[in-house]
Short mmCIF file of C-alpha atoms and ligand atoms in Angstrom, two decimals:
data_model
loop_
_atom_site.label_atom_id
_atom_site.label_comp_id
_atom_site.label_asym_id
_atom_site.label_seq_id
_atom_site.Cartn_x
_atom_site.Cartn_y
_atom_site.Cartn_z
CA UNK U 1 0.00 0.00 0.00
CA UNK U 2 1.18 3.53 -0.77
CA UNK U 3 2.71 5.53 2.03
CA UNK U 4 0.59 8.56 2.96
CA UNK U 5 1.82 9.62 6.41
CA UNK U 6 4.80 9.36 8.72
CA UNK U 7 4.61 9.46 12.51
CA UNK U 8 7.47 10.10 14.90
CA UNK U 9 8.18 9.38 18.53
CA UNK U 10 9.75 12.40 20.30
CA UNK U 11 12.11 11.45 23.11
CA UNK U 12 15.24 9.69 21.92
CA UNK U 13 13.95 9.99 18.35
CA UNK U 14 14.05 13.71 17.52
CA UNK U 15 17.08 14.17 19.79
CA UNK U 16 19.64 11.86 21.45
CA UNK U 17 18.47 10.78 24.92
CA UNK U 18 21.77 11.48 26.63
CA UNK U 19 21.54 15.18 25.82
CA UNK U 20 18.53 15.87 28.01
CA UNK U 21 19.80 13.62 30.82
CA UNK U 22 23.03 15.58 30.89
CA UNK U 23 21.32 18.97 30.77
CA UNK U 24 18.83 18.07 33.50
CA UNK U 25 21.29 16.37 35.85
CA UNK U 26 20.71 18.82 38.76
CA UNK U 27 16.95 18.35 38.29
CA UNK U 28 17.34 14.56 38.26
CA UNK U 29 19.35 14.64 41.48
CA UNK U 30 16.97 17.05 43.26
CA UNK U 31 13.88 15.04 42.37
CA UNK U 32 15.54 11.64 42.44
CA UNK U 33 12.86 9.89 44.55
CA UNK U 34 9.96 11.24 42.53
CA UNK U 35 11.60 10.36 39.22
CA UNK U 36 12.38 6.85 40.43
CA UNK U 37 8.77 6.43 41.59
CA UNK U 38 7.58 7.69 38.22
CA UNK U 39 9.79 5.26 36.37
CA UNK U 40 8.33 2.40 38.46
CA UNK U 41 4.85 3.81 37.81
CA UNK U 42 5.33 3.65 34.07
CA UNK U 43 6.76 0.15 34.35
CA UNK U 44 3.73 -1.01 36.37
CA UNK U 45 1.32 0.60 33.92
CA UNK U 46 2.90 -1.27 31.04
CA UNK U 47 3.11 -4.56 32.94
CA UNK U 48 -0.41 -4.46 34.24
CA UNK U 49 -2.38 -5.05 31.10
CA UNK U 50 -5.69 -5.51 32.83
CA UNK U 51 -5.37 -2.04 34.38
CA UNK U 52 -4.30 -0.62 31.04
CA UNK U 53 -7.44 -2.12 29.55
CA UNK U 54 -9.68 -0.42 32.13
CA UNK U 55 -12.08 2.18 30.83
CA UNK U 56 -11.43 5.10 33.21
CA UNK U 57 -9.13 8.09 32.77
CA UNK U 58 -5.61 6.82 32.15
CA UNK U 59 -4.12 9.97 33.67
CA UNK U 60 -5.91 9.16 36.95
CA UNK U 61 -4.48 5.65 36.87
CA UNK U 62 -1.00 7.13 36.51
CA UNK U 63 -1.61 9.34 39.56
CA UNK U 64 -2.88 6.32 41.53
CA UNK U 65 0.23 4.27 40.78
CA UNK U 66 2.52 7.22 41.46
CA UNK U 67 0.88 7.81 44.86
CA UNK U 68 1.50 4.15 45.70
CA UNK U 69 5.12 4.23 44.58
CA UNK U 70 5.89 7.58 46.20
CA UNK U 71 3.92 6.80 49.38
CA UNK U 72 1.81 9.96 49.26
CA UNK U 73 -1.81 11.03 48.78
CA UNK U 74 -3.48 11.18 45.37
CA UNK U 75 -3.52 15.00 45.55
CA UNK U 76 0.21 15.11 46.29
CA UNK U 77 0.95 12.62 43.53
CA UNK U 78 -1.05 14.64 41.01
CA UNK U 79 0.82 17.79 42.03
CA UNK U 80 4.23 16.05 41.77
CA UNK U 81 3.38 14.67 38.37
CA UNK U 82 2.01 17.90 36.91
CA UNK U 83 4.46 20.32 38.50
CA UNK U 84 7.71 18.35 38.49
CA UNK U 85 7.51 15.46 36.04
CA UNK U 86 5.46 17.07 33.31
CA UNK U 87 6.15 20.80 33.63
CA UNK U 88 9.44 20.96 35.57
CA UNK U 89 11.30 18.84 33.07
CA UNK U 90 10.13 20.83 30.08
CA UNK U 91 12.45 23.80 30.60
CA UNK U 92 15.49 21.59 30.03
CA UNK U 93 14.43 21.14 26.42
CA UNK U 94 14.66 24.85 25.73
CA UNK U 95 17.53 25.54 23.36
CA UNK U 96 18.57 21.89 23.27
CA UNK U 97 20.14 20.68 20.04
CA UNK U 98 18.12 18.02 18.28
CA UNK U 99 19.48 15.55 15.71
CA UNK U 100 20.95 17.20 12.58
CA UNK U 101 18.71 17.88 9.56
CA UNK U 102 15.41 17.10 11.31
CA UNK U 103 13.46 20.15 10.13
CA UNK U 104 14.80 20.07 6.56
CA UNK U 105 14.08 16.36 6.26
CA UNK U 106 10.55 16.73 7.59
CA UNK U 107 9.89 19.61 5.21
CA UNK U 108 10.97 17.44 2.30
CA UNK U 109 8.47 14.77 3.35
CA UNK U 110 5.75 17.41 3.64
CA UNK U 111 6.61 18.82 0.21
CA UNK U 112 6.19 15.32 -1.21
CA UNK U 113 2.60 15.35 0.10
CA UNK U 114 3.03 13.19 3.19
CA UNK U 115 1.17 14.02 6.38
CA UNK U 116 3.28 14.13 9.54
CA UNK U 117 2.55 13.30 13.17
CA UNK U 118 4.25 13.05 16.53
CA UNK U 119 3.10 10.54 19.11
CA UNK U 120 4.68 10.46 22.57
CA UNK U 121 4.15 8.75 25.93
CA UNK U 122 4.73 12.17 27.58
CA UNK U 123 2.84 15.44 27.22
CA UNK U 124 4.25 17.29 24.19
CA UNK U 125 3.94 20.71 25.85
CA UNK U 126 6.37 23.22 24.35
CA UNK U 127 8.96 20.68 23.20
CA UNK U 128 8.31 21.16 19.47
CA UNK U 129 8.53 24.92 19.85
CA UNK U 130 11.84 24.55 21.74
CA UNK U 131 13.12 22.24 18.97
CA UNK U 132 12.21 24.73 16.24
CA UNK U 133 9.69 22.25 14.86
CA UNK U 134 6.44 24.13 15.36
CA UNK U 135 4.04 24.24 12.45
CA UNK U 136 5.40 21.07 10.86
CA UNK U 137 3.16 18.33 12.21
CA UNK U 138 -0.45 17.72 11.20
CA UNK U 139 -1.12 15.68 14.34
CA UNK U 140 0.48 16.21 17.76
CA UNK U 141 -0.44 13.57 20.28
CA UNK U 142 1.02 13.03 23.74
CA UNK U 143 0.07 11.20 26.92
CA UNK U 144 -2.56 11.20 28.44
CA UNK U 145 -4.49 12.35 25.34
CA UNK U 146 -3.07 9.35 23.48
CA UNK U 147 -5.24 7.17 25.72
CA UNK U 148 -2.67 4.55 26.73
CA UNK U 149 1.06 3.96 26.70
CA UNK U 150 2.85 2.42 23.72
CA UNK U 151 3.07 -0.39 22.66
CA UNK U 152 -0.69 -0.72 23.31
CA UNK U 153 -2.75 -0.18 20.17
CA UNK U 154 -4.80 2.82 21.40
CA UNK U 155 -2.14 5.55 20.86
CA UNK U 156 -1.38 4.31 17.34
CA UNK U 157 -5.08 4.02 16.50
CA UNK U 158 -5.63 7.58 17.78
CA UNK U 159 -2.72 8.88 15.67
CA UNK U 160 -4.08 7.16 12.53
CA UNK U 161 -7.51 8.64 13.25
CA UNK U 162 -6.03 12.12 13.62
CA UNK U 163 -4.18 11.69 10.35
CA UNK U 164 -7.36 10.39 8.71
CA UNK U 165 -5.17 7.72 7.17
CA UNK U 166 -5.37 3.94 7.08
CA UNK U 167 -2.76 2.47 9.48
CA UNK U 168 -1.38 0.42 6.57
CA UNK U 169 -0.41 3.68 4.84
CA UNK U 170 1.49 5.04 7.86
CA UNK U 171 5.12 4.56 8.83
CA UNK U 172 5.95 5.16 12.50
CA UNK U 173 9.56 5.93 13.40
CA UNK U 174 11.01 5.68 16.89
CA UNK U 175 14.07 4.78 18.92
CA UNK U 176 12.60 1.72 20.64
CA UNK U 177 11.96 -1.62 19.00
CA UNK U 178 9.55 -2.84 21.69
CA UNK U 179 7.35 0.24 22.14
CA UNK U 180 7.62 2.06 18.82
CA UNK U 181 8.24 -0.45 16.06
CA UNK U 182 6.36 -3.46 17.43
CA UNK U 183 3.54 -1.24 18.73
CA UNK U 184 3.01 0.24 15.27
CA UNK U 185 3.26 -3.15 13.58
CA UNK U 186 0.66 -4.60 15.94
CA UNK U 187 -2.05 -2.46 14.35
CA UNK U 188 -0.81 -2.97 10.79
CA UNK U 189 1.36 0.14 10.51
CA UNK U 190 4.89 -0.05 9.30
CA UNK U 191 7.52 0.67 11.93
CA UNK U 192 11.15 1.75 11.68
CA UNK U 193 14.00 2.67 13.99
CA UNK U 194 16.17 5.75 13.82
CA UNK U 195 19.42 6.32 15.67
CA UNK U 196 23.19 6.23 15.56
CA UNK U 197 24.75 3.60 13.24
CA UNK U 198 26.19 1.68 16.21
CA UNK U 199 22.73 0.75 17.46
CA UNK U 200 21.72 -2.60 15.98
CA UNK U 201 18.30 -3.56 14.63
CA UNK U 202 16.89 -7.05 13.94
CA UNK U 203 17.05 -8.11 10.29
CA UNK U 204 13.30 -7.66 9.76
CA UNK U 205 13.34 -4.03 10.93
CA UNK U 206 14.19 -0.95 8.85
CA UNK U 207 16.77 1.22 10.58
CA UNK U 208 17.63 4.76 9.51
CA UNK U 209 21.03 6.00 10.62
CA UNK U 210 20.03 9.69 10.47
CA UNK U 211 17.32 12.06 9.21
CA UNK U 212 18.80 12.56 5.74
CA UNK U 213 18.94 8.80 5.27
CA UNK U 214 15.33 8.55 6.49
CA UNK U 215 14.00 11.27 4.15
CA UNK U 216 15.97 9.98 1.16
CA UNK U 217 14.74 6.46 1.66
CA UNK U 218 11.09 7.49 2.09
CA UNK U 219 11.18 9.89 -0.85
CA UNK U 220 12.64 7.24 -3.14
CA UNK U 221 9.54 5.19 -2.30
CA UNK U 222 6.84 7.85 -2.61
CA UNK U 223 8.21 10.03 -5.42
CA UNK U 224 8.10 7.92 -8.52
MG1 LIG X 1 11.52 7.35 22.56
#
């Protein structure tokens, strides 16, 4: 089937992970216990499929798990999540260098008539603005609006719906095989990895070494 749209993960995909960890080191140290509890929260949410299949507000479930892991009330957990984990982290993305050639490559895809999306397991907030990527994407979807965490089908289904495109005509690109590539493939999308050449990919998975490579490869397929 012809390719009509391309979706991207944000963290570790538009920029190298280590860069934000390095920049936010003082923040990570100050909020160490909360960040650790949040990391366990996310792990539990992914592990506990029956909870992930529940039909309440997924953001509330995140708060519930975080309260349990952090040993605090639901109100405190919600405040920690919103103020520190969601909002507090965001400032460290301001002025951060993303991977080379991202904007130019995305513009080339757009010029070729492809729709573009971002889909993230975190709120998108002002990240795209800080990355100089505002105005590029047709669909911007982050947690909790995405409904569930990747690799569950709901976020990918929601992205396809926003793009008004059949999942089979969408390629989703990320930095994680398990969440991004396999998640996309599970609903019939194509998935691909992007990242430094040293990072290996299984033989059945497309891997782009950088954004120029990605755009060139996609354009050779869609521009005939
Ligand atoms: Mg990622």
